[in-house]
mmCIF file of C-alpha atoms in Angstrom:
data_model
loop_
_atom_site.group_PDB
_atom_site.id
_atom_site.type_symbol
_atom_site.label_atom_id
_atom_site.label_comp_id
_atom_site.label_asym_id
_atom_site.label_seq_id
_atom_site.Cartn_x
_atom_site.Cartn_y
_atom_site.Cartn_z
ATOM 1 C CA UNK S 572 -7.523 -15.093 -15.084
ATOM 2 C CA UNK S 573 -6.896 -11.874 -13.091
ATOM 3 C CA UNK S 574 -3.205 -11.012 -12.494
ATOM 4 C CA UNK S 575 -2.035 -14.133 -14.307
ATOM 5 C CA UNK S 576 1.037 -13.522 -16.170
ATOM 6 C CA UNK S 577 1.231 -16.932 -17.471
ATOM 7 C CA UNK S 578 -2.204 -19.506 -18.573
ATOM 8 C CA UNK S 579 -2.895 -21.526 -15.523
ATOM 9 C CA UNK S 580 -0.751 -19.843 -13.088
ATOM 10 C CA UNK S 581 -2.587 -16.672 -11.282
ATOM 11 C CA UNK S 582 -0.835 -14.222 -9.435
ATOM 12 C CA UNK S 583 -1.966 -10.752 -7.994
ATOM 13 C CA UNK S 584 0.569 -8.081 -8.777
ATOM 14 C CA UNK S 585 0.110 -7.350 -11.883
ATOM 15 C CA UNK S 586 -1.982 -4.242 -12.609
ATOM 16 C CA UNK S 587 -4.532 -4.581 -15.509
ATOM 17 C CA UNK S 588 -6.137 -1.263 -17.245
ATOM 18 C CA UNK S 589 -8.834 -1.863 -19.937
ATOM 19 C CA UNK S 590 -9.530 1.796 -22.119
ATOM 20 C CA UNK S 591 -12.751 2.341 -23.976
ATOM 21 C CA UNK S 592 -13.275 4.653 -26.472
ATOM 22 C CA UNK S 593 -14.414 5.260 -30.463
ATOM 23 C CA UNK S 594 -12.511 5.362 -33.366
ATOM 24 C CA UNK S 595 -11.045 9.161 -33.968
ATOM 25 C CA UNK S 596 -9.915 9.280 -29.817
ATOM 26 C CA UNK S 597 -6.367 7.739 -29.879
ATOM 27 C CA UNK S 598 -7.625 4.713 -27.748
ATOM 28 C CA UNK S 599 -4.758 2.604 -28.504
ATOM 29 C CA UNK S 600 -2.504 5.676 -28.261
ATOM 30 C CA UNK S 601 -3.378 5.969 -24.579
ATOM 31 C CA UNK S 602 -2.947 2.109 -23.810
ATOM 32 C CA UNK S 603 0.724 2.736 -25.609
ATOM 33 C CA UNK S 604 1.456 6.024 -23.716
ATOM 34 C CA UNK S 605 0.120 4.636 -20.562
ATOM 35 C CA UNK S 606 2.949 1.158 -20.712
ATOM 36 C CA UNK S 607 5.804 3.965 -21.803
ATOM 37 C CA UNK S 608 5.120 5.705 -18.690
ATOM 38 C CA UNK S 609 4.735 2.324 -16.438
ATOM 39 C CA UNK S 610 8.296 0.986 -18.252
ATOM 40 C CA UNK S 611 9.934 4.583 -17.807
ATOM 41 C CA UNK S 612 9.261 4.053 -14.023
ATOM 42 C CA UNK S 613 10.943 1.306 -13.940
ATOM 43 C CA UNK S 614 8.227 -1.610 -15.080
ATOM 44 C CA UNK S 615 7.396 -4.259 -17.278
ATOM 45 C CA UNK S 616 4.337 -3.579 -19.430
ATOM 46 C CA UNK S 617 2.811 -4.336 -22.274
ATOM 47 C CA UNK S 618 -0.308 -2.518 -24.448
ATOM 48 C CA UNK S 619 -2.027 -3.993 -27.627
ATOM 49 C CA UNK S 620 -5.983 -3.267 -29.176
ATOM 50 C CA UNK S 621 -8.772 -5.427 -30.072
ATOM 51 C CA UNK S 622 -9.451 -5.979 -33.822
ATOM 52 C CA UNK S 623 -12.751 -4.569 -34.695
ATOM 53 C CA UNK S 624 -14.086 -1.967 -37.323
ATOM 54 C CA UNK S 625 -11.403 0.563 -37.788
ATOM 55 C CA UNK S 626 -14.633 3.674 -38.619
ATOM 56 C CA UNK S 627 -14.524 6.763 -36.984
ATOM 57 C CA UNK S 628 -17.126 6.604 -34.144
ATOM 58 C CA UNK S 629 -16.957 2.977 -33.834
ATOM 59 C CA UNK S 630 -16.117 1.177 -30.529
ATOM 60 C CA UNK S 631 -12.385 0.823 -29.474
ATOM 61 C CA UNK S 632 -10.996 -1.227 -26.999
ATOM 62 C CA UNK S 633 -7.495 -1.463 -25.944
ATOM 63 C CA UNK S 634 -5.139 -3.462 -22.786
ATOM 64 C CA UNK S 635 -2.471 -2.272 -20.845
ATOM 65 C CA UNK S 636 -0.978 -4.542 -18.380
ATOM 66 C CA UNK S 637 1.720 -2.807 -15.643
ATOM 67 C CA UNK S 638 4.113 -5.231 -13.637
ATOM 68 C CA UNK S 639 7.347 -5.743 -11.848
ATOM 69 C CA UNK S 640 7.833 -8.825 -13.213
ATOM 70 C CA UNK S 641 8.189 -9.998 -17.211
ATOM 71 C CA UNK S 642 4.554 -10.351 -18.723
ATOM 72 C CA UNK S 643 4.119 -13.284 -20.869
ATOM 73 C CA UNK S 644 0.165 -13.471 -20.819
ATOM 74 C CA UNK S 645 -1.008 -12.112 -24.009
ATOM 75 C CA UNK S 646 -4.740 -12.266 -23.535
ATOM 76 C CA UNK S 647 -7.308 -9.724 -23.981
ATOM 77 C CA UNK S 648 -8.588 -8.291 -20.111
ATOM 78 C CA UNK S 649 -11.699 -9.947 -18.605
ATOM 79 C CA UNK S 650 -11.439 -8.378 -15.125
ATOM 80 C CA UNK S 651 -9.839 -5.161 -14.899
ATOM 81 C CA UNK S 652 -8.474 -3.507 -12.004
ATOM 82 C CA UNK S 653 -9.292 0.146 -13.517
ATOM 83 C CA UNK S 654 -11.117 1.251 -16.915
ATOM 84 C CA UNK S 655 -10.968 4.501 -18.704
ATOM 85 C CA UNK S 656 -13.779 5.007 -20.813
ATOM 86 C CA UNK S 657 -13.247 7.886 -23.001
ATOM 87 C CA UNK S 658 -16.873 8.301 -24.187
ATOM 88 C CA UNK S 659 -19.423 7.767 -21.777
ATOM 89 C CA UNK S 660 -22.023 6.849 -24.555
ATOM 90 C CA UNK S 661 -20.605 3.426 -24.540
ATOM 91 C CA UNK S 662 -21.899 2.942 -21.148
ATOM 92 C CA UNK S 663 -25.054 2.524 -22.601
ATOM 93 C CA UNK S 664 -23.830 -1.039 -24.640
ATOM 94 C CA UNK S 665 -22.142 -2.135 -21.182
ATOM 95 C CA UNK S 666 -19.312 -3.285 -22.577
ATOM 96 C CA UNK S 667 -17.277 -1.147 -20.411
ATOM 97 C CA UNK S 668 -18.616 -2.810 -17.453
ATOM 98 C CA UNK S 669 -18.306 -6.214 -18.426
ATOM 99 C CA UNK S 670 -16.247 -8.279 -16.029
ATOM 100 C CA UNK S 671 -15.084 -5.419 -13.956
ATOM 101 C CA UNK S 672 -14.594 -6.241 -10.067
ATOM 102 C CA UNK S 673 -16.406 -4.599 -7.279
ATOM 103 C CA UNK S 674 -13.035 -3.127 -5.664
ATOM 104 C CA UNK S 675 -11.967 -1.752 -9.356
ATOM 105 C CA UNK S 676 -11.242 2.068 -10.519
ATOM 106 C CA UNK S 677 -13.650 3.736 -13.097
ATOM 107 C CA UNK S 678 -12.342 6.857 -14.941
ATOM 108 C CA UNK S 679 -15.380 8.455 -17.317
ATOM 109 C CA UNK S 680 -15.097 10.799 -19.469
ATOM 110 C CA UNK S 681 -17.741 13.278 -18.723
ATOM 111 C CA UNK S 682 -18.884 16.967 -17.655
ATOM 112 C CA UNK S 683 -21.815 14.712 -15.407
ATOM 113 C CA UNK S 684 -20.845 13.940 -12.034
ATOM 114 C CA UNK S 685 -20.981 10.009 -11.282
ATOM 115 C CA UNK S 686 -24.069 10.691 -8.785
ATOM 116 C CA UNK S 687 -26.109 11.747 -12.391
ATOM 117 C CA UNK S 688 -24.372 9.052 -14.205
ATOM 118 C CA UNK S 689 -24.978 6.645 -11.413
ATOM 119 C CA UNK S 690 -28.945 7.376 -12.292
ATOM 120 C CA UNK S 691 -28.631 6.931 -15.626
ATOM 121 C CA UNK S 692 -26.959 3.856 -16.005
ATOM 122 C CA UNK S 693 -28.517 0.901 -13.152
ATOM 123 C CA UNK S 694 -25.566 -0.799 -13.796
ATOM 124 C CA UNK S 695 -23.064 1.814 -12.249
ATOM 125 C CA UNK S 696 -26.041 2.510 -9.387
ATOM 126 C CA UNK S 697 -25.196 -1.218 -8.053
ATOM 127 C CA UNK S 698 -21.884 -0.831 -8.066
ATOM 128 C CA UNK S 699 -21.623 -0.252 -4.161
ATOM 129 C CA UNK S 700 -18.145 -1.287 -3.964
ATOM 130 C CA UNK S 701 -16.616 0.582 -6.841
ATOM 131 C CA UNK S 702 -14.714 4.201 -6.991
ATOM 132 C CA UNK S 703 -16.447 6.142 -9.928
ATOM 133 C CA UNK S 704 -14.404 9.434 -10.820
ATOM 134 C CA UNK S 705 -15.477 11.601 -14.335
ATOM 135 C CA UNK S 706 -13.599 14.246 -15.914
ATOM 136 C CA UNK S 707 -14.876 16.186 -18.377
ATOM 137 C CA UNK S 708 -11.850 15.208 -20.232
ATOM 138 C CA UNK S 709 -13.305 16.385 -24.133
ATOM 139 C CA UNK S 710 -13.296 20.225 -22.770
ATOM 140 C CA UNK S 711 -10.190 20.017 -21.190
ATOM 141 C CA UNK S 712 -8.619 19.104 -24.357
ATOM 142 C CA UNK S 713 -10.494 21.689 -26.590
ATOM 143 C CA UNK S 714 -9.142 24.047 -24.249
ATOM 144 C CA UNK S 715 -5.886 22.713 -23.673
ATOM 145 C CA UNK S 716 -4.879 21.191 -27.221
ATOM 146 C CA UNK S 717 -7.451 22.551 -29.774
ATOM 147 C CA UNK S 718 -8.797 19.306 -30.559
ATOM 148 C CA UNK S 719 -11.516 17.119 -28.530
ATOM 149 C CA UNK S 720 -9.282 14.079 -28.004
ATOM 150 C CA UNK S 721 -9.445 13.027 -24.449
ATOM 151 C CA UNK S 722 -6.949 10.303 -24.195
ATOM 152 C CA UNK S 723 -4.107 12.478 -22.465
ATOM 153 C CA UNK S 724 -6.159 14.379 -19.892
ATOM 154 C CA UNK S 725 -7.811 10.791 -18.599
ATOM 155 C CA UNK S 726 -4.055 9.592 -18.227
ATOM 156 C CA UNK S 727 -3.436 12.041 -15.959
ATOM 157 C CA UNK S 728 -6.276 11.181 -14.054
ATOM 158 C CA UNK S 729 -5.583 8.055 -13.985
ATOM 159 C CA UNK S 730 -1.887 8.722 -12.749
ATOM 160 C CA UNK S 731 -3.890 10.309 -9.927
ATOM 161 C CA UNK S 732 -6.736 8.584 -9.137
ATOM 162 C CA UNK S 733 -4.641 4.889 -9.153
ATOM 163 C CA UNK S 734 -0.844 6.060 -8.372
ATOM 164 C CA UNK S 735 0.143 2.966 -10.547
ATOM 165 C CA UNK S 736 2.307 5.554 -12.581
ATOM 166 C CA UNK S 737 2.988 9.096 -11.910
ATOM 167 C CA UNK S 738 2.096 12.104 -13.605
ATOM 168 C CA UNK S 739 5.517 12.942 -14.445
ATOM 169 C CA UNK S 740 6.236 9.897 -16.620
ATOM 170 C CA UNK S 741 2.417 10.606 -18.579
ATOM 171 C CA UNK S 742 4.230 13.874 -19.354
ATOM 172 C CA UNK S 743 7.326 12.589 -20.237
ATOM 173 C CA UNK S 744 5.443 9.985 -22.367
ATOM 174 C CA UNK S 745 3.301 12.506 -24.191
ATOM 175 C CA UNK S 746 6.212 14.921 -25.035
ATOM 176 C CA UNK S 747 8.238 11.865 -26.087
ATOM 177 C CA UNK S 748 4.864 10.699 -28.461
ATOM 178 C CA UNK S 749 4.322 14.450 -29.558
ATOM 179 C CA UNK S 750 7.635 16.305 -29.641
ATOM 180 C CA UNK S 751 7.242 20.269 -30.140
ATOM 181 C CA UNK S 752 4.082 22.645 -28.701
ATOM 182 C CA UNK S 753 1.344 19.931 -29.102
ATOM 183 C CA UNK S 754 3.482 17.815 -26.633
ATOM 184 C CA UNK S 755 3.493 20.322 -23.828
ATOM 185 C CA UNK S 756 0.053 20.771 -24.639
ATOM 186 C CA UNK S 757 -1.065 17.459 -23.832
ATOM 187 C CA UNK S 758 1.507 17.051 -21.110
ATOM 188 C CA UNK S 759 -0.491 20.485 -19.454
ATOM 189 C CA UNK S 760 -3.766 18.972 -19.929
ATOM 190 C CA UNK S 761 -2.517 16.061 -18.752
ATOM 191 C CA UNK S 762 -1.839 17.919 -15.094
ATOM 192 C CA UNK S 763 -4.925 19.411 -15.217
ATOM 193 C CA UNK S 764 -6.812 16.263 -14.904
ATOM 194 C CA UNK S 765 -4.399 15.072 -12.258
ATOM 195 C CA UNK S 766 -4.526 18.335 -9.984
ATOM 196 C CA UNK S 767 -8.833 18.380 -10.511
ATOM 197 C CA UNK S 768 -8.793 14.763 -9.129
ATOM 198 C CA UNK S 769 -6.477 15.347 -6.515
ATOM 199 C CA UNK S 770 -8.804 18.330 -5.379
ATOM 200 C CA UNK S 771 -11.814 16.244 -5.267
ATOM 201 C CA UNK S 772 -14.392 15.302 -2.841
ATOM 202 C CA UNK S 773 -11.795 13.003 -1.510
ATOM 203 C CA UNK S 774 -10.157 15.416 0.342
ATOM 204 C CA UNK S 775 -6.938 17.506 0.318
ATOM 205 C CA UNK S 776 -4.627 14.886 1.461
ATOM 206 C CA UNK S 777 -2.923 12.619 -0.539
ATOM 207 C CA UNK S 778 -4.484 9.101 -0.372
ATOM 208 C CA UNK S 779 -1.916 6.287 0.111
ATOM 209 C CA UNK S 780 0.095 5.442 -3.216
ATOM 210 C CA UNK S 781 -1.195 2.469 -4.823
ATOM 211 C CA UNK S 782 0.840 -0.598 -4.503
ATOM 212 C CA UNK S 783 0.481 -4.382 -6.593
ATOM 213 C CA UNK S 784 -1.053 -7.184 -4.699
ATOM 214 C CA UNK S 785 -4.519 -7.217 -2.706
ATOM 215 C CA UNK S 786 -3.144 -5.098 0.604
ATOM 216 C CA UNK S 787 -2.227 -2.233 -1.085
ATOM 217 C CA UNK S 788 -4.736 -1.982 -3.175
ATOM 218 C CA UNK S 789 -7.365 -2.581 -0.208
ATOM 219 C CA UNK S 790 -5.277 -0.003 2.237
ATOM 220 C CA UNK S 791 -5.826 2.939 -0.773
ATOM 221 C CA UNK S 792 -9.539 1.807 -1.096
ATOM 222 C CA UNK S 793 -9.938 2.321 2.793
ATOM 223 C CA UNK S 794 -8.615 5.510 2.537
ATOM 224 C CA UNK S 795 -10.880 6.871 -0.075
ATOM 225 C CA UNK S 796 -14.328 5.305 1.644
ATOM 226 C CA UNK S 797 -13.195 6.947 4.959
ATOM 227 C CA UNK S 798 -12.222 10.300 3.105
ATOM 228 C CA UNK S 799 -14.787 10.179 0.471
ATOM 229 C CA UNK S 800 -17.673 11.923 2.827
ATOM 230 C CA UNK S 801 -15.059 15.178 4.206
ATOM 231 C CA UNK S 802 -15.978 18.648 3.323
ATOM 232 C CA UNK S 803 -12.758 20.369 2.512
ATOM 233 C CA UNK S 804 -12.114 23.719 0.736
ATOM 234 C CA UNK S 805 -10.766 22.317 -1.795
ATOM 235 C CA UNK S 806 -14.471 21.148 -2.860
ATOM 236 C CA UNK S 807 -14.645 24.850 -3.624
ATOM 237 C CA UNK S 808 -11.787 24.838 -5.682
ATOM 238 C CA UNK S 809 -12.854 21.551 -7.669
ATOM 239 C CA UNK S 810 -12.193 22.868 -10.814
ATOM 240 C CA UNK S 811 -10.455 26.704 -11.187
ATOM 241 C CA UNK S 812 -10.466 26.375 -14.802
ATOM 242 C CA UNK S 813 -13.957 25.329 -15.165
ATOM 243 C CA UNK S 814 -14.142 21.986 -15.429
ATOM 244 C CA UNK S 815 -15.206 19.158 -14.106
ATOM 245 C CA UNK S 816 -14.664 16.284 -11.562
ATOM 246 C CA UNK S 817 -16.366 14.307 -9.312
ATOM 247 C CA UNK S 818 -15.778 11.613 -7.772
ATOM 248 C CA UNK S 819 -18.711 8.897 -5.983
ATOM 249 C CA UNK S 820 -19.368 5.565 -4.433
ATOM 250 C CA UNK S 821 -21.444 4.102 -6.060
ATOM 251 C CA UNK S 822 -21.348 -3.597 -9.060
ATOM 252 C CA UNK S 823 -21.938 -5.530 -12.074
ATOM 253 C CA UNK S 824 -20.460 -7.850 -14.396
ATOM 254 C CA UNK S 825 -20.710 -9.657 -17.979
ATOM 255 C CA UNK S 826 -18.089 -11.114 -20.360
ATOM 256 C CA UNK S 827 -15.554 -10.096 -22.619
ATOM 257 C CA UNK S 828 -14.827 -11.425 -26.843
ATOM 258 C CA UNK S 829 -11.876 -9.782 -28.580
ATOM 259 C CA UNK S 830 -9.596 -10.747 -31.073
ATOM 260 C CA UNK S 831 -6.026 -9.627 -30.792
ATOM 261 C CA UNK S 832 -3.659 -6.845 -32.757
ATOM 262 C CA UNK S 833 -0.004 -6.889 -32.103
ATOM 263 C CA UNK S 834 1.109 -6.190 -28.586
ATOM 264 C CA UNK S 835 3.515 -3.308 -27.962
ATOM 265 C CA UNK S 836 5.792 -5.471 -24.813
ATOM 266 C CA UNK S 837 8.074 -3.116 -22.765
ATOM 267 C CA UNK S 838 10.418 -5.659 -20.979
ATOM 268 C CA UNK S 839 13.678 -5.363 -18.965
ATOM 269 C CA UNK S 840 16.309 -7.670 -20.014
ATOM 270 C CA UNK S 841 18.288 -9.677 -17.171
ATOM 271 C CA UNK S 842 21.721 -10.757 -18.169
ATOM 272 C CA UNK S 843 24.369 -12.907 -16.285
#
């Protein structure tokens, strides 16, 4: 169930990410880096993969669950409360969008806006409930890092567009994972993403930080459909760099069947 931290017993807090991707893109990387930031801040989290073909190019699917209390559910996530999907070809399998709520966060890896995704893909079209936000995520990283892996530019987006973590612990995280130049790198690209998203559409101001249960996760969803439509300068300043993000309003479920890897658990220990 949703937010359920043990079988049977449901509860709303806890904050479940489900990442996308293909073989070669450090999918289960980001599900790892994105539970070291969460437990850094002060959380409980946990991050494991699905078993499937190991191939490059093949589909990828990993969990990350964030919480202030010990998790003790181990099972794969059926309704999200934000996906990244790191290549927006598997949109066309909708496998991504299987089981996600209306009120959930969509990340996408992509140079198209969401409007000219929205068109593509019917399924994203009906989603008139959902927050849609791409990044072209791939050029970032070619830029950025040298190599087209877009797993630590959509963590800082997602450290922007959710406030579940914050961008400083994704950097911390990605210099701790990749010690040296190729750290800061990835830690730069990182707050690339984060600053483009930040300057979107949505307006200059900060929308309200993200916080577990349904109220604060309805109060930051109010913000963004009453902000969503303002005309700000910063929509000329979307991207200095060149490139892309967008951000769009724009329902649509199906079911989820995954086998699961070990589980990387970061847990606090309570003694006394």
């Amino acid at each position: 169930m949703r937010g359920s931290v043990d079988p049977g017993t449901e509860r709303s807090d806890v904050f479940q990410t489900r990442i996308h991707g293909r073989g070669g893109q450090s999918v289960v990387t980001a599900a790892e880096l994105l539970a070291s930031a969460a437990f850094d801040a002060g959380r409980h989290a946990q991050a494991f993969p699905s078993f499937g073909s190991e191939r490059t190019g093949a589909p990828v699917v990993a969990y990350c669950r964030i919480d202030d209390h010990p998790i003790r559910t181990r099972e794969p996530i059926a309704e999200p409360n934000a996906i990244i999907v790191q290549d927006a070809t598997l949109l066309w399998s909708g496998e991504p969008l299987a089981g996600v709520p209306a009120d959930a966060y969509l990340l996408i890896n992509s140079t198209k806006s969401a409007a000219e995704l929205a068109a593509e893909h019917p399924a994203l079209a009906e989603r008139g409930g959902s927050r849609i936000v791409t990044v072209g995520a791939t050029e970032i990283a070619l830029r950025r890092i040298g190599r087209p892996v877009p797993n630590a530019v959509l963590l800082g987006g997602f450290a922007a567009l959710t406030g579940i973590v914050p961008l400083s612990g994704v950097q911390e995280a990605l210099r701790n994972r990749f010690p040296g130049v190729v750290g800061v790198s990835n830690a730069e690209a990182a707050a690339e993403a984060s600053d483009g998203i930040r300057q979107s559409p949505r307006g200059d101001s900060e929308p309200p930080r993200t916080t577990f249960g349904p109220l604060g996760s309805a109060e930051r969803l109010n913000w963004l459909a009453k902000n969503r439509v303002r005309k700000t300068s910063s929509q000329c300043r979307i991207s200095p760099s060149g490139s892309n993000f967008f951000a769009f309003d724009v329902d649509t479920p199906l079911g989820v069947d995954s086998r699961l890897s070990p589980t990387l658990i970061f847990t606090r220990c309570e003694f006394g």
